[in-house]
Amino acid sequence: MYKYSNSTFFKEWEEEMEISLFDNQSIYIAVFSIEGTLLFANKAMEEVLISRSPNDLLNPPFSKLIHFPVTDKLIYKGYITFGQESQDDNFSLDSRVYRKNDIFLIIGTLDSNLLIAHNKSMRLLNHQIIDLQRSLIKEKFELQKTLIQLKKANDSLNEANAAKDKFFSIIAHDLKNPFSVLLGFSDLLAQNLDDYDVQNVKEMISAIHQTSYQTYQLLEDLLLWSRSQLGKLSFHPEGVSLYEACQSVFELLEPLAQQKQIHIHYDVPQKLCVVADVGMLRTILRNLLSNAIKFTPQYGTVNLSVSIDHHYVEIAVTDTGIGMNESIQSKLWSLTSSVSRCGTNGEEGTGLGLQLCKEFVEKQGGKIWVDSVENKGSRFVFTLPKCSHSEDVE
C-alpha cells in the first residue's frame, strides 16, 4: 500500500516533477487555449513549435480538435502532425489530447518504430561515413606513396641527366684535350727528332707517357662509370688480400710519384683480408692514391694506413698536399656540382674518380669520407667489411 494518497503524493513532489517534465527531451508537452494561444510548452515541445503555430497542426487540424466531444477529459488519442502539407519537414507525435474547460493539454512521444528506423538510418549513415573516412585515408596514403615515388623518379631523372651531361662533357673536353698533347709532341719528334738533344727527347717522351697514362686512367674510369650507370658492371665480393691489392696499385703509381719526387708508403699487414670485389677495390685505391699524388707538391709524402675494429677495416690515404676548403669538400661527392681542379704540376682532372670511389665503396657495404685542411693536406678514409679470419693490427 502507498503511504500517501495520489493527491498528497503529487503535492509532495510537485516541484521536482515539474522540473523533470519541463527538461525532459523525450516527452512533448504543450497547453493551448481554445483560441489557439500557446500557454505552456516544455523544452522538447518548444523546439517543435519554435517555427510553427496551432494552425500548423495536421491530422487532426486544430480547428477540428476543438470540436471533439469531451470524454473523461481525453478527447483524442493518436498521431498529431506539426507542419504544413506543402512542407517536407513535418513532425509527428504519438499523442494524447486532454481538454478541461477551454484549455487543451497535448502530451506526446516519438513513435518507437520511427525512432528505430531513424536509428537504423543513423547507423547506416555512420557506417558510410566511417567507410568514406577509411577510403579517404587509404587514398591519402596512396597519394603520399605516389608522390614519394614521383619524387624518387624525378631525382633519378635529374641524376641521369646530370650523368649524361657529365659524360658528354668528359668526352668533348677532358678526353679530347690530352690527344692534342700526344699529337703535338709526337709530331715534333717525328718531324724534328735530329734537332733535339737527348734531354729534350726524354722530356717529350716523359710528357707523352704521363699524358698517355692519365688519358688511359680517365678512359678506364669513364668505361667503368658508364657500365655502372647502365647496371652492367659485375660485382663479385670475396676474401681479398688488402696487402696484395695495395702492392699492385703502388707498383702502378710508383713512376708517377717518382716524377714529382713524392715518397709513397703503405703500412698494411700481409695477412689482412677484406671482403670486396677485387676490381672495384683496386679502382678505389688507384683513384685515391693518384689524386693524392696529383695534389701533393714535389718532395711531399703520400701514406696509406689501416685500422681494424670487430667487423670493418678502415683504410686511410693521407697526403701533404694542397688540401681543400669546406666549400670544395661539400661538393666532392655530388655529380652535379663536383669541382675539377688542376694538380700541383698542372695535371687535369674531372672528379669522376671520386664518384666511382663513393659508388664502389657503398656497393660493398662501406662508407667513405674526407678530412682536409687547406694548404696542409687531405685524408680520405673508407671502410670495408673484414674477413672473419683476418688478424688484428697491433
mmCIF file of N, CA and C in Angstrom, residues 317-391:
data_model
loop_
_atom_site.group_PDB
_atom_site.id
_atom_site.type_symbol
_atom_site.label_atom_id
_atom_site.label_comp_id
_atom_site.label_asym_id
_atom_site.label_seq_id
_atom_site.Cartn_x
_atom_site.Cartn_y
_atom_site.Cartn_z
ATOM 1 N N VAL A 317 94.034 7.185 -46.795
ATOM 2 C CA VAL A 317 95.077 7.702 -47.692
ATOM 3 C C VAL A 317 95.326 9.157 -47.294
ATOM 4 N N THR A 318 96.526 9.423 -46.790
ATOM 5 C CA THR A 318 96.860 10.747 -46.258
ATOM 6 C C THR A 318 97.971 11.373 -47.096
ATOM 7 N N ASP A 319 97.849 12.659 -47.404
ATOM 8 C CA ASP A 319 98.886 13.335 -48.187
ATOM 9 C C ASP A 319 99.256 14.667 -47.540
ATOM 10 N N THR A 320 100.367 15.216 -47.997
ATOM 11 C CA THR A 320 100.820 16.533 -47.532
ATOM 12 C C THR A 320 100.607 17.561 -48.635
ATOM 13 N N GLY A 321 99.459 17.439 -49.318
ATOM 14 C CA GLY A 321 99.186 18.279 -50.474
ATOM 15 C C GLY A 321 98.545 19.604 -50.140
ATOM 16 N N ILE A 322 97.827 20.135 -51.123
ATOM 17 C CA ILE A 322 97.298 21.490 -51.010
ATOM 18 C C ILE A 322 95.976 21.543 -50.227
ATOM 19 N N GLY A 323 95.386 20.403 -49.951
ATOM 20 C CA GLY A 323 94.169 20.367 -49.151
ATOM 21 C C GLY A 323 92.973 21.021 -49.829
ATOM 22 N N MET A 324 91.904 21.173 -49.077
ATOM 23 C CA MET A 324 90.658 21.732 -49.627
ATOM 24 C C MET A 324 89.959 22.568 -48.570
ATOM 25 N N ASN A 325 89.262 23.602 -49.038
ATOM 26 C CA ASN A 325 88.407 24.344 -48.114
ATOM 27 C C ASN A 325 87.062 23.625 -47.976
ATOM 28 N N GLU A 326 86.221 24.105 -47.096
ATOM 29 C CA GLU A 326 84.944 23.441 -46.826
ATOM 30 C C GLU A 326 84.007 23.467 -48.030
ATOM 31 N N SER A 327 84.071 24.520 -48.825
ATOM 32 C CA SER A 327 83.212 24.632 -50.000
ATOM 33 C C SER A 327 83.503 23.517 -50.997
ATOM 34 N N ILE A 328 84.784 23.264 -51.239
ATOM 35 C CA ILE A 328 85.161 22.195 -52.169
ATOM 36 C C ILE A 328 84.784 20.837 -51.598
ATOM 37 N N GLN A 329 85.015 20.646 -50.293
ATOM 38 C CA GLN A 329 84.686 19.358 -49.668
ATOM 39 C C GLN A 329 83.202 19.031 -49.781
ATOM 40 N N SER A 330 82.347 20.058 -49.670
ATOM 41 C CA SER A 330 80.906 19.824 -49.715
ATOM 42 C C SER A 330 80.425 19.395 -51.098
ATOM 43 N N LYS A 331 81.245 19.637 -52.128
ATOM 44 C CA LYS A 331 80.843 19.306 -53.497
ATOM 45 C C LYS A 331 81.545 18.068 -54.045
ATOM 46 N N LEU A 332 82.405 17.457 -53.251
ATOM 47 C CA LEU A 332 83.216 16.344 -53.751
ATOM 48 C C LEU A 332 82.383 15.179 -54.253
ATOM 49 N N TRP A 333 81.302 14.846 -53.519
ATOM 50 C CA TRP A 333 80.568 13.607 -53.808
ATOM 51 C C TRP A 333 79.331 13.854 -54.666
ATOM 52 N N SER A 334 79.139 15.084 -55.141
ATOM 53 C CA SER A 334 77.972 15.396 -55.964
ATOM 54 C C SER A 334 78.366 15.470 -57.426
ATOM 55 N N LEU A 335 77.685 14.693 -58.247
ATOM 56 C CA LEU A 335 77.994 14.681 -59.671
ATOM 57 C C LEU A 335 77.615 15.997 -60.340
ATOM 58 N N THR A 336 76.532 16.617 -59.832
ATOM 59 C CA THR A 336 76.039 17.846 -60.464
ATOM 60 C C THR A 336 76.856 19.076 -60.087
ATOM 61 N N SER A 337 77.573 19.019 -58.952
ATOM 62 C CA SER A 337 78.309 20.216 -58.517
ATOM 63 C C SER A 337 79.765 19.904 -58.171
ATOM 64 N N SER A 338 80.287 18.781 -58.681
ATOM 65 C CA SER A 338 81.661 18.407 -58.362
ATOM 66 C C SER A 338 82.631 19.443 -58.930
ATOM 67 N N VAL A 339 83.739 19.604 -58.225
ATOM 68 C CA VAL A 339 84.740 20.595 -58.619
ATOM 69 C C VAL A 339 85.948 19.893 -59.225
ATOM 70 N N SER A 340 86.354 20.368 -60.391
ATOM 71 C CA SER A 340 87.540 19.813 -61.043
ATOM 72 C C SER A 340 88.678 20.817 -60.905
ATOM 73 N N ARG A 341 89.781 20.345 -60.300
ATOM 74 C CA ARG A 341 90.932 21.230 -60.087
ATOM 75 C C ARG A 341 92.171 20.617 -60.720
ATOM 76 N N CYS A 342 93.073 21.480 -61.118
ATOM 77 C CA CYS A 342 94.350 21.002 -61.644
ATOM 78 C C CYS A 342 95.279 20.647 -60.494
ATOM 79 N N GLY A 343 96.147 19.668 -60.733
ATOM 80 C CA GLY A 343 97.116 19.265 -59.737
ATOM 81 C C GLY A 343 98.252 20.261 -59.599
ATOM 82 N N THR A 344 99.195 19.939 -58.722
ATOM 83 C CA THR A 344 100.300 20.874 -58.443
ATOM 84 C C THR A 344 101.248 21.027 -59.632
ATOM 85 N N ASN A 345 101.211 20.070 -60.574
ATOM 86 C CA ASN A 345 102.015 20.186 -61.795
ATOM 87 C C ASN A 345 101.134 20.426 -63.017
ATOM 88 N N GLY A 346 99.925 20.946 -62.766
ATOM 89 C CA GLY A 346 99.016 21.240 -63.872
ATOM 90 C C GLY A 346 98.228 20.041 -64.357
ATOM 91 N N GLU A 347 98.267 18.918 -63.597
ATOM 92 C CA GLU A 347 97.521 17.733 -64.010
ATOM 93 C C GLU A 347 96.020 18.025 -63.980
ATOM 94 N N GLU A 348 95.331 17.635 -65.058
ATOM 95 C CA GLU A 348 93.903 17.896 -65.136
ATOM 96 C C GLU A 348 93.109 16.742 -64.536
ATOM 97 N N GLY A 349 91.871 17.044 -64.153
ATOM 98 C CA GLY A 349 91.000 16.003 -63.595
ATOM 99 C C GLY A 349 89.545 16.313 -63.864
ATOM 100 N N THR A 350 88.685 15.344 -63.621
ATOM 101 C CA THR A 350 87.250 15.510 -63.893
ATOM 102 C C THR A 350 86.385 15.353 -62.644
ATOM 103 N N GLY A 351 86.951 14.793 -61.571
ATOM 104 C CA GLY A 351 86.138 14.493 -60.395
ATOM 105 C C GLY A 351 85.379 13.190 -60.516
ATOM 106 N N LEU A 352 85.517 12.537 -61.680
ATOM 107 C CA LEU A 352 84.799 11.284 -61.914
ATOM 108 C C LEU A 352 85.328 10.161 -61.037
ATOM 109 N N GLY A 353 86.644 10.186 -60.769
ATOM 110 C CA GLY A 353 87.253 9.124 -59.969
ATOM 111 C C GLY A 353 86.651 9.018 -58.579
ATOM 112 N N LEU A 354 86.405 10.169 -57.940
ATOM 113 C CA LEU A 354 85.813 10.150 -56.601
ATOM 114 C C LEU A 354 84.374 9.656 -56.635
ATOM 115 N N GLN A 355 83.664 9.950 -57.731
ATOM 116 C CA GLN A 355 82.302 9.424 -57.873
ATOM 117 C C GLN A 355 82.326 7.898 -57.907
ATOM 118 N N LEU A 356 83.299 7.359 -58.633
ATOM 119 C CA LEU A 356 83.450 5.896 -58.689
ATOM 120 C C LEU A 356 83.791 5.336 -57.321
ATOM 121 N N CYS A 357 84.693 6.004 -56.624
ATOM 122 C CA CYS A 357 85.095 5.546 -55.291
ATOM 123 C C CYS A 357 83.883 5.447 -54.362
ATOM 124 N N LYS A 358 83.098 6.500 -54.333
ATOM 125 C CA LYS A 358 81.916 6.523 -53.464
ATOM 126 C C LYS A 358 80.947 5.404 -53.822
ATOM 127 N N GLU A 359 80.689 5.272 -55.113
ATOM 128 C CA GLU A 359 79.732 4.249 -55.562
ATOM 129 C C GLU A 359 80.233 2.845 -55.245
ATOM 130 N N PHE A 360 81.515 2.603 -55.494
ATOM 131 C CA PHE A 360 82.070 1.262 -55.277
ATOM 132 C C PHE A 360 82.180 0.928 -53.792
ATOM 133 N N VAL A 361 82.541 1.910 -52.974
ATOM 134 C CA VAL A 361 82.644 1.663 -51.528
ATOM 135 C C VAL A 361 81.263 1.322 -50.957
ATOM 136 N N GLU A 362 80.263 2.129 -51.308
ATOM 137 C CA GLU A 362 78.915 1.900 -50.781
ATOM 138 C C GLU A 362 78.321 0.604 -51.301
ATOM 139 N N LYS A 363 78.650 0.228 -52.517
ATOM 140 C CA LYS A 363 78.150 -1.039 -53.083
ATOM 141 C C LYS A 363 78.673 -2.235 -52.291
ATOM 142 N N GLN A 364 79.844 -2.051 -51.661
ATOM 143 C CA GLN A 364 80.451 -3.140 -50.890
ATOM 144 C C GLN A 364 80.150 -3.036 -49.390
ATOM 145 N N GLY A 365 79.195 -2.172 -49.048
ATOM 146 C CA GLY A 365 78.755 -2.088 -47.663
ATOM 147 C C GLY A 365 79.605 -1.192 -46.791
ATOM 148 N N GLY A 366 80.432 -0.341 -47.398
ATOM 149 C CA GLY A 366 81.299 0.539 -46.616
ATOM 150 C C GLY A 366 80.876 1.995 -46.694
ATOM 151 N N LYS A 367 81.690 2.847 -46.086
ATOM 152 C CA LYS A 367 81.468 4.299 -46.106
ATOM 153 C C LYS A 367 82.760 4.993 -46.516
ATOM 154 N N ILE A 368 82.633 6.204 -47.034
ATOM 155 C CA ILE A 368 83.810 6.981 -47.425
ATOM 156 C C ILE A 368 83.606 8.435 -47.006
ATOM 157 N N TRP A 369 84.686 9.050 -46.526
ATOM 158 C CA TRP A 369 84.611 10.458 -46.130
ATOM 159 C C TRP A 369 85.998 11.085 -46.241
ATOM 160 N N VAL A 370 86.073 12.399 -46.033
ATOM 161 C CA VAL A 370 87.345 13.104 -46.166
ATOM 162 C C VAL A 370 87.498 14.108 -45.029
ATOM 163 N N ASP A 371 88.721 14.241 -44.540
ATOM 164 C CA ASP A 371 89.110 15.302 -43.615
ATOM 165 C C ASP A 371 90.246 16.071 -44.287
ATOM 166 N N SER A 372 90.077 17.372 -44.415
ATOM 167 C CA SER A 372 91.080 18.141 -45.144
ATOM 168 C C SER A 372 91.191 19.549 -44.586
ATOM 169 N N VAL A 373 92.421 20.059 -44.629
ATOM 170 C CA VAL A 373 92.693 21.445 -44.236
ATOM 171 C C VAL A 373 93.453 22.090 -45.389
ATOM 172 N N GLU A 374 92.957 23.230 -45.844
ATOM 173 C CA GLU A 374 93.583 23.895 -46.983
ATOM 174 C C GLU A 374 95.035 24.237 -46.689
ATOM 175 N N ASN A 375 95.883 23.933 -47.664
ATOM 176 C CA ASN A 375 97.333 24.170 -47.605
ATOM 177 C C ASN A 375 98.066 23.240 -46.634
ATOM 178 N N LYS A 376 97.366 22.253 -46.057
ATOM 179 C CA LYS A 376 98.036 21.322 -45.138
ATOM 180 C C LYS A 376 97.911 19.862 -45.565
ATOM 181 N N GLY A 377 96.921 19.544 -46.376
ATOM 182 C CA GLY A 377 96.795 18.168 -46.831
ATOM 183 C C GLY A 377 95.405 17.595 -46.614
ATOM 184 N N SER A 378 95.217 16.379 -47.104
ATOM 185 C CA SER A 378 93.916 15.714 -47.024
ATOM 186 C C SER A 378 94.076 14.292 -46.528
ATOM 187 N N ARG A 379 92.977 13.778 -45.964
ATOM 188 C CA ARG A 379 92.939 12.386 -45.502
ATOM 189 C C ARG A 379 91.604 11.777 -45.940
ATOM 190 N N PHE A 380 91.672 10.926 -46.959
ATOM 191 C CA PHE A 380 90.492 10.208 -47.440
ATOM 192 C C PHE A 380 90.425 8.852 -46.745
ATOM 193 N N VAL A 381 89.237 8.548 -46.204
ATOM 194 C CA VAL A 381 89.074 7.317 -45.432
ATOM 195 C C VAL A 381 87.870 6.544 -45.978
ATOM 196 N N PHE A 382 88.027 5.228 -46.121
ATOM 197 C CA PHE A 382 86.880 4.390 -46.464
ATOM 198 C C PHE A 382 86.955 3.087 -45.680
ATOM 199 N N THR A 383 85.808 2.450 -45.542
ATOM 200 C CA THR A 383 85.734 1.207 -44.774
ATOM 201 C C THR A 383 85.257 0.066 -45.665
ATOM 202 N N LEU A 384 85.707 -1.145 -45.302
ATOM 203 C CA LEU A 384 85.258 -2.364 -45.978
ATOM 204 C C LEU A 384 85.058 -3.455 -44.927
ATOM 205 N N PRO A 385 84.145 -4.380 -45.184
ATOM 206 C CA PRO A 385 83.951 -5.484 -44.236
ATOM 207 C C PRO A 385 85.224 -6.313 -44.105
ATOM 208 N N LYS A 386 85.494 -6.763 -42.901
ATOM 209 C CA LYS A 386 86.689 -7.561 -42.626
ATOM 210 C C LYS A 386 86.367 -9.043 -42.759
ATOM 211 N N CYS A 387 87.315 -9.793 -43.309
ATOM 212 C CA CYS A 387 87.162 -11.246 -43.328
ATOM 213 C C CYS A 387 87.222 -11.777 -41.897
ATOM 214 N N SER A 388 86.521 -12.832 -41.631
ATOM 215 C CA SER A 388 86.455 -13.357 -40.263
ATOM 216 C C SER A 388 87.803 -13.883 -39.779
ATOM 217 N N HIS A 389 88.703 -14.299 -40.721
ATOM 218 C CA HIS A 389 89.985 -14.875 -40.297
ATOM 219 C C HIS A 389 91.136 -13.875 -40.332
ATOM 220 N N SER A 390 90.819 -12.569 -40.576
ATOM 221 C CA SER A 390 91.896 -11.564 -40.639
ATOM 222 C C SER A 390 92.502 -11.346 -39.257
ATOM 223 N N GLU A 391 93.812 -11.107 -39.235
ATOM 224 C CA GLU A 391 94.455 -10.798 -37.960
ATOM 225 C C GLU A 391 94.323 -9.325 -37.654
#
